[in-house]
Amino acid sequence: EVRLMESGGGSVQAGGSLRLSCAASGYTYRDRPVCMGWFRQAPGNGREVVAVINRANSIYLSDSVTGRFVVSQDNAKTTLYLQMTGLKPEDTAKYYCAAAWRQDCLSGPDSRFAYWGQGTQVTVSS
C-alpha cells in the first residue's frame, strides 16, 4: 500500500522560509510514481497544484510560487521536498503530497493523482 507522510509545516512570518518533506513508501524503485507533487488548499478554496516533479526530474511550478519555491526529490524517489522562501500570507494553506502513475501528470490537476498524504499546515502571518 502506498503511503505518503508530510512534515515540516508550521507558522512563520511573511518573508520567512519553510521546508516541507514527504516520505513515500509502498512501492519499489522500478514501480515508482511517474509524478510526485505538492498541492495546497486554503479554507473555502479548492485544492490547487503548487509543484510537480516527474521521474525525469522535469518540474512544473505554479505561477504563484515560481521564483520562491523549489521542488526536489531524493535519488531513491522516496522523499519529496518543497523548499519555500519569501513566504506570503496568501501561501497559508494545508499542503498535501501526492503521487501519480499517469503519464499526463506533470501539471496536475489533482484528479490525476491517486495517492495523498494527510497534509501539513503552513501559516504565514503578515
Coordinates of C-alpha atoms in Angstrom, one line a residue:
E1 CA 0.0 0.0 0.0
V2 CA 1.3 3.4 -1.0
R3 CA 1.8 5.8 2.0
L4 CA 2.7 9.4 1.9
M5 CA 3.5 11.4 5.0
E6 CA 4.2 15.1 5.1
S7 CA 6.2 17.0 7.6
G8 CA 7.8 20.4 8.1
G9 CA 4.8 22.7 8.2
G10 CA 4.4 25.5 10.8
S11 CA 3.9 29.1 11.4
V12 CA 6.2 31.8 10.1
Q13 CA 6.1 35.5 9.4
A14 CA 5.9 36.9 5.9
G15 CA 9.3 36.7 4.2
G16 CA 10.2 33.6 6.1
S17 CA 11.1 30.1 4.9
L18 CA 10.0 26.5 5.5
R19 CA 11.0 23.2 4.0
L20 CA 8.3 20.5 3.6
S21 CA 9.2 16.9 3.3
C22 CA 7.1 13.9 2.1
A23 CA 8.2 10.4 2.9
A24 CA 6.8 7.9 0.5
S25 CA 6.6 4.1 0.9
G26 CA 4.8 1.1 -0.5
Y27 CA 6.5 0.8 -4.0
T28 CA 9.8 -0.3 -5.5
Y29 CA 12.1 1.9 -7.4
R30 CA 11.0 0.3 -10.6
D31 CA 7.4 0.9 -9.9
R32 CA 7.9 4.4 -8.5
P33 CA 5.4 7.1 -9.3
V34 CA 5.5 8.9 -12.7
C35 CA 4.9 12.2 -10.8
M36 CA 5.0 13.4 -7.3
G37 CA 3.5 16.7 -6.4
W38 CA 2.6 19.3 -3.8
F39 CA -0.9 20.7 -3.7
R40 CA -2.4 23.1 -1.2
Q41 CA -5.9 24.0 0.0
A42 CA -6.9 27.1 1.9
P43 CA -10.2 27.4 3.7
G44 CA -13.0 28.0 1.3
N45 CA -10.9 27.2 -1.7
G46 CA -10.4 24.2 -3.9
R47 CA -7.2 22.3 -3.9
E48 CA -4.6 23.8 -6.3
V49 CA -1.4 22.4 -7.7
V50 CA 1.8 24.0 -6.3
A51 CA 4.7 22.0 -7.8
V52 CA 5.1 18.7 -9.5
I53 CA 8.2 16.7 -10.4
N54 CA 8.4 13.6 -12.6
R55 CA 10.7 10.6 -13.0
A56 CA 12.9 12.6 -15.4
N57 CA 13.1 15.4 -12.9
S58 CA 11.1 17.7 -15.1
I59 CA 9.3 20.3 -13.0
Y60 CA 6.1 22.2 -13.0
L61 CA 5.7 25.2 -10.7
S62 CA 2.5 27.2 -10.5
D63 CA 2.9 30.9 -11.4
S64 CA 2.1 32.0 -7.9
V65 CA 5.2 30.3 -6.4
T66 CA 7.7 30.5 -9.3
G67 CA 10.9 32.1 -8.1
R68 CA 10.1 31.4 -4.4
F69 CA 9.5 27.6 -4.1
V70 CA 11.8 24.8 -5.2
V71 CA 10.6 21.2 -5.5
S72 CA 13.0 18.3 -5.5
Q73 CA 13.2 14.6 -4.7
D74 CA 16.0 12.3 -3.5
N75 CA 17.7 9.8 -5.8
A76 CA 15.7 6.9 -4.5
K77 CA 12.5 8.8 -5.3
T78 CA 11.1 8.1 -1.8
T79 CA 11.3 11.6 -0.4
L80 CA 9.8 14.7 -1.9
Y81 CA 10.8 18.2 -0.8
L82 CA 9.4 21.6 -1.1
Q83 CA 11.7 24.5 -0.2
M84 CA 9.6 27.6 0.4
T85 CA 11.1 31.0 0.6
G86 CA 9.7 34.5 0.6
L87 CA 6.5 33.2 2.1
K88 CA 3.4 35.4 1.8
P89 CA 0.2 35.4 3.8
E90 CA -1.6 34.1 0.7
D91 CA 0.6 30.9 0.9
T92 CA -1.3 30.0 4.1
A93 CA -2.9 26.6 3.4
K94 CA -2.8 22.9 4.2
Y95 CA -0.1 21.4 1.9
Y96 CA -0.5 17.9 0.6
C97 CA 1.9 15.5 -1.0
A98 CA 0.5 13.3 -3.8
A99 CA 1.7 10.6 -6.2
A100 CA 0.5 9.8 -9.7
W101 CA 1.2 6.9 -12.1
R102 CA -0.3 8.6 -15.2
Q103 CA 1.9 10.0 -18.0
D104 CA -0.1 13.3 -18.1
C105 CA 0.5 14.3 -14.6
L106 CA 3.3 16.9 -14.7
S107 CA 1.0 20.0 -14.4
G108 CA -1.7 18.3 -12.3
P109 CA -4.7 18.6 -11.8
D110 CA -5.3 16.8 -8.5
S111 CA -7.7 14.3 -10.2
R112 CA -4.7 12.7 -11.9
F113 CA -3.0 11.9 -8.6
A114 CA -4.0 8.6 -7.0
Y115 CA -2.5 8.7 -3.5
W116 CA -2.4 11.5 -1.0
G117 CA -0.9 12.3 2.4
Q118 CA -2.8 13.7 5.3
G119 CA -1.4 17.2 4.8
T120 CA 0.7 19.7 6.8
Q121 CA -0.4 23.2 7.8
V122 CA 1.5 26.2 6.7
T123 CA 0.5 29.5 8.2
V124 CA 2.1 32.8 7.2
S125 CA 1.4 35.9 9.2
S126 CA 1.9 39.5 8.0

